[in-house]
mmCIF file of C-alpha atoms in Angstrom:
data_model
loop_
_atom_site.group_PDB
_atom_site.id
_atom_site.type_symbol
_atom_site.label_atom_id
_atom_site.label_comp_id
_atom_site.label_asym_id
_atom_site.label_seq_id
_atom_site.Cartn_x
_atom_site.Cartn_y
_atom_site.Cartn_z
ATOM 1 C CA UNK V 1 66.580 97.034 132.557
ATOM 2 C CA UNK V 2 66.950 96.868 128.773
ATOM 3 C CA UNK V 3 70.178 95.644 127.222
ATOM 4 C CA UNK V 4 71.182 97.226 123.925
ATOM 5 C CA UNK V 5 73.213 95.410 121.303
ATOM 6 C CA UNK V 6 75.918 97.106 119.243
ATOM 7 C CA UNK V 7 73.535 97.380 116.289
ATOM 8 C CA UNK V 8 70.937 99.042 118.540
ATOM 9 C CA UNK V 9 73.537 101.565 119.655
ATOM 10 C CA UNK V 10 74.503 102.266 116.050
ATOM 11 C CA UNK V 11 70.832 103.020 115.265
ATOM 12 C CA UNK V 12 70.794 105.580 118.085
ATOM 13 C CA UNK V 13 73.579 107.598 116.472
ATOM 14 C CA UNK V 14 72.707 111.076 115.376
ATOM 15 C CA UNK V 15 71.671 111.338 111.751
ATOM 16 C CA UNK V 16 71.540 114.924 110.508
ATOM 17 C CA UNK V 17 68.195 116.000 109.088
ATOM 18 C CA UNK V 18 69.836 117.868 106.189
ATOM 19 C CA UNK V 19 73.545 117.086 105.958
ATOM 20 C CA UNK V 20 75.976 119.161 103.894
ATOM 21 C CA UNK V 21 79.119 117.436 102.635
ATOM 22 C CA UNK V 22 82.409 119.030 103.623
ATOM 23 C CA UNK V 23 84.342 118.725 100.361
ATOM 24 C CA UNK V 24 86.651 121.733 100.200
ATOM 25 C CA UNK V 25 87.824 122.919 103.589
ATOM 26 C CA UNK V 26 90.945 123.931 105.460
ATOM 27 C CA UNK V 27 92.421 123.675 108.942
ATOM 28 C CA UNK V 28 94.648 126.382 110.435
ATOM 29 C CA UNK V 29 96.634 125.649 113.601
ATOM 30 C CA UNK V 30 99.928 126.469 115.331
ATOM 31 C CA UNK V 31 102.523 123.790 114.479
ATOM 32 C CA UNK V 32 102.783 122.781 118.141
ATOM 33 C CA UNK V 33 99.259 121.339 117.724
ATOM 34 C CA UNK V 34 100.085 119.422 114.535
ATOM 35 C CA UNK V 35 99.263 115.987 116.005
ATOM 36 C CA UNK V 36 96.066 117.258 117.636
ATOM 37 C CA UNK V 37 94.939 118.840 114.351
ATOM 38 C CA UNK V 38 95.622 115.639 112.445
ATOM 39 C CA UNK V 39 93.736 113.524 115.000
ATOM 40 C CA UNK V 40 90.766 115.918 114.968
ATOM 41 C CA UNK V 41 90.579 115.819 111.158
ATOM 42 C CA UNK V 42 90.766 112.016 111.123
ATOM 43 C CA UNK V 43 88.058 111.814 113.779
ATOM 44 C CA UNK V 44 85.843 114.263 111.853
ATOM 45 C CA UNK V 45 86.202 111.994 108.829
ATOM 46 C CA UNK V 46 85.073 109.044 111.001
ATOM 47 C CA UNK V 47 82.076 110.709 112.686
ATOM 48 C CA UNK V 48 80.748 112.480 109.565
ATOM 49 C CA UNK V 49 79.513 109.552 107.437
ATOM 50 C CA UNK V 50 77.267 107.957 110.103
ATOM 51 C CA UNK V 51 75.577 111.377 110.397
ATOM 52 C CA UNK V 52 75.156 111.505 106.605
ATOM 53 C CA UNK V 53 77.963 114.040 106.158
ATOM 54 C CA UNK V 54 80.911 113.240 103.915
ATOM 55 C CA UNK V 55 84.144 114.845 105.188
ATOM 56 C CA UNK V 56 87.029 115.124 102.720
ATOM 57 C CA UNK V 57 90.694 115.492 103.653
ATOM 58 C CA UNK V 58 91.294 119.182 104.415
ATOM 59 C CA UNK V 59 94.026 121.514 103.262
ATOM 60 C CA UNK V 60 96.235 122.180 106.278
ATOM 61 C CA UNK V 61 98.054 125.370 107.237
ATOM 62 C CA UNK V 62 100.511 125.088 110.110
ATOM 63 C CA UNK V 63 101.533 128.371 111.745
ATOM 64 C CA UNK V 64 104.903 129.117 113.379
ATOM 65 C CA UNK V 65 103.229 131.185 116.070
ATOM 66 C CA UNK V 66 99.742 131.944 117.267
ATOM 67 C CA UNK V 67 99.239 135.666 116.727
ATOM 68 C CA UNK V 68 96.072 137.104 115.237
ATOM 69 C CA UNK V 69 98.119 138.373 112.272
ATOM 70 C CA UNK V 70 99.372 134.861 111.490
ATOM 71 C CA UNK V 71 95.859 133.421 111.547
ATOM 72 C CA UNK V 72 94.532 136.246 109.361
ATOM 73 C CA UNK V 73 97.454 135.768 106.960
ATOM 74 C CA UNK V 74 96.680 132.046 106.705
ATOM 75 C CA UNK V 75 93.019 132.829 106.017
ATOM 76 C CA UNK V 76 94.127 134.483 102.757
ATOM 77 C CA UNK V 77 95.221 131.003 101.594
ATOM 78 C CA UNK V 78 91.664 129.749 102.151
ATOM 79 C CA UNK V 79 89.928 131.816 99.469
ATOM 80 C CA UNK V 80 87.369 129.637 97.695
ATOM 81 C CA UNK V 81 87.124 127.146 100.546
ATOM 82 C CA UNK V 82 83.760 126.003 101.808
ATOM 83 C CA UNK V 83 84.774 126.238 105.481
ATOM 84 C CA UNK V 84 87.816 126.802 107.660
ATOM 85 C CA UNK V 85 88.488 125.163 111.023
ATOM 86 C CA UNK V 86 90.892 127.006 113.320
ATOM 87 C CA UNK V 87 92.580 125.521 116.368
ATOM 88 C CA UNK V 88 93.306 128.226 118.937
ATOM 89 C CA UNK V 89 95.727 127.894 121.884
ATOM 90 C CA UNK V 90 93.504 129.882 124.288
ATOM 91 C CA UNK V 91 90.419 132.071 124.346
ATOM 92 C CA UNK V 92 92.027 135.474 123.787
ATOM 93 C CA UNK V 93 89.180 137.699 122.643
ATOM 94 C CA UNK V 94 91.283 139.964 120.388
ATOM 95 C CA UNK V 95 92.595 137.043 118.305
ATOM 96 C CA UNK V 96 89.146 135.410 118.082
ATOM 97 C CA UNK V 97 87.517 138.705 117.029
ATOM 98 C CA UNK V 98 90.166 139.391 114.391
ATOM 99 C CA UNK V 99 89.777 135.888 112.938
ATOM 100 C CA UNK V 100 85.976 135.991 112.886
ATOM 101 C CA UNK V 101 85.849 139.526 111.485
ATOM 102 C CA UNK V 102 88.269 138.707 108.689
ATOM 103 C CA UNK V 103 86.761 135.318 107.795
ATOM 104 C CA UNK V 104 83.103 136.338 108.016
ATOM 105 C CA UNK V 105 82.982 140.012 107.085
ATOM 106 C CA UNK V 106 85.911 140.425 104.722
ATOM 107 C CA UNK V 107 85.961 136.979 103.104
ATOM 108 C CA UNK V 108 82.430 135.606 103.574
ATOM 109 C CA UNK V 109 84.035 132.367 104.755
ATOM 110 C CA UNK V 110 82.312 130.234 107.401
ATOM 111 C CA UNK V 111 84.698 129.395 110.236
ATOM 112 C CA UNK V 112 84.729 127.146 113.269
ATOM 113 C CA UNK V 113 87.152 127.756 116.131
ATOM 114 C CA UNK V 114 88.211 125.036 118.558
ATOM 115 C CA UNK V 115 90.310 125.578 121.673
ATOM 116 C CA UNK V 116 93.320 123.277 121.745
ATOM 117 C CA UNK V 117 92.606 122.191 125.329
ATOM 118 C CA UNK V 118 89.396 120.493 124.165
ATOM 119 C CA UNK V 119 91.551 118.166 122.047
ATOM 120 C CA UNK V 120 93.884 117.007 124.811
ATOM 121 C CA UNK V 121 91.594 114.370 126.344
ATOM 122 C CA UNK V 122 91.710 111.655 123.702
ATOM 123 C CA UNK V 123 88.839 109.689 125.280
ATOM 124 C CA UNK V 124 86.544 112.665 124.536
ATOM 125 C CA UNK V 125 87.718 113.289 120.963
ATOM 126 C CA UNK V 126 84.810 111.430 119.306
ATOM 127 C CA UNK V 127 82.310 113.516 121.274
ATOM 128 C CA UNK V 128 84.153 116.765 120.520
ATOM 129 C CA UNK V 129 84.448 115.907 116.817
ATOM 130 C CA UNK V 130 80.741 115.063 116.620
ATOM 131 C CA UNK V 131 79.783 118.421 118.128
ATOM 132 C CA UNK V 132 82.219 120.261 115.846
ATOM 133 C CA UNK V 133 80.836 118.442 112.787
ATOM 134 C CA UNK V 134 77.261 119.410 113.748
ATOM 135 C CA UNK V 135 78.282 123.064 114.161
ATOM 136 C CA UNK V 136 80.151 123.083 110.854
ATOM 137 C CA UNK V 137 77.177 121.474 109.115
ATOM 138 C CA UNK V 138 74.850 124.182 110.476
ATOM 139 C CA UNK V 139 77.191 126.964 109.367
ATOM 140 C CA UNK V 140 77.133 125.479 105.861
ATOM 141 C CA UNK V 141 73.332 125.595 105.759
ATOM 142 C CA UNK V 142 72.608 122.088 107.006
ATOM 143 C CA UNK V 143 69.904 121.233 109.477
ATOM 144 C CA UNK V 144 70.828 118.991 112.398
ATOM 145 C CA UNK V 145 67.290 117.998 113.389
ATOM 146 C CA UNK V 146 63.713 119.152 113.267
ATOM 147 C CA UNK V 147 60.769 119.070 115.603
ATOM 148 C CA UNK V 148 57.375 117.974 114.404
ATOM 149 C CA UNK V 149 54.654 120.193 115.847
ATOM 150 C CA UNK V 150 51.288 118.635 115.110
ATOM 151 C CA UNK V 151 48.699 121.006 113.686
ATOM 152 C CA UNK V 152 45.033 120.194 113.868
ATOM 153 C CA UNK V 153 42.110 122.041 112.345
ATOM 154 C CA UNK V 154 39.265 122.857 114.673
ATOM 155 C CA UNK V 155 35.895 123.465 113.140
ATOM 156 C CA UNK V 156 32.800 124.631 114.922
ATOM 157 C CA UNK V 157 29.687 126.513 113.798
ATOM 158 C CA UNK V 158 31.209 129.853 114.797
ATOM 159 C CA UNK V 159 34.643 129.569 113.181
ATOM 160 C CA UNK V 160 36.022 128.143 109.990
ATOM 161 C CA UNK V 161 39.522 126.743 109.644
ATOM 162 C CA UNK V 162 41.079 127.762 112.965
ATOM 163 C CA UNK V 163 44.570 126.316 113.316
ATOM 164 C CA UNK V 164 45.806 125.097 116.657
ATOM 165 C CA UNK V 165 49.254 123.832 117.526
ATOM 166 C CA UNK V 166 49.972 121.578 120.439
ATOM 167 C CA UNK V 167 53.388 121.301 122.007
#
């Protein structure tokens, strides 16, 4: 059995291959999830830098309710933002579709939705925030990791420069 020190564990943390800083972003959430939204944003700011991703303080938009119209209305306040994070109370397909259609098609704004129930277990918040940060980074054009596929050139008297990949 191998024992790992704290510094060894820190080295095992995920470092994004091509990180994109999150400088100008917003969070939209129903006011009843105000504390959860704040904790998620703080945790995103903690998990981002070790992955190479700087996460600035977001603009926040608290909603009185949780209707699709309220989310879409709040999206209008996010014009010019790099990304918007939306906290949803449940997985109602009509609300999700309206949000995604408006943000992506009408505004060209990358968006990341998170169900509120994933934020309730505080012992899992670091893991959730890490996964959310990776997804946001990808949607902004970042690259989480890459796979090196070795290529070797095979030469024989009957062929010249045949490429072969091995997986």
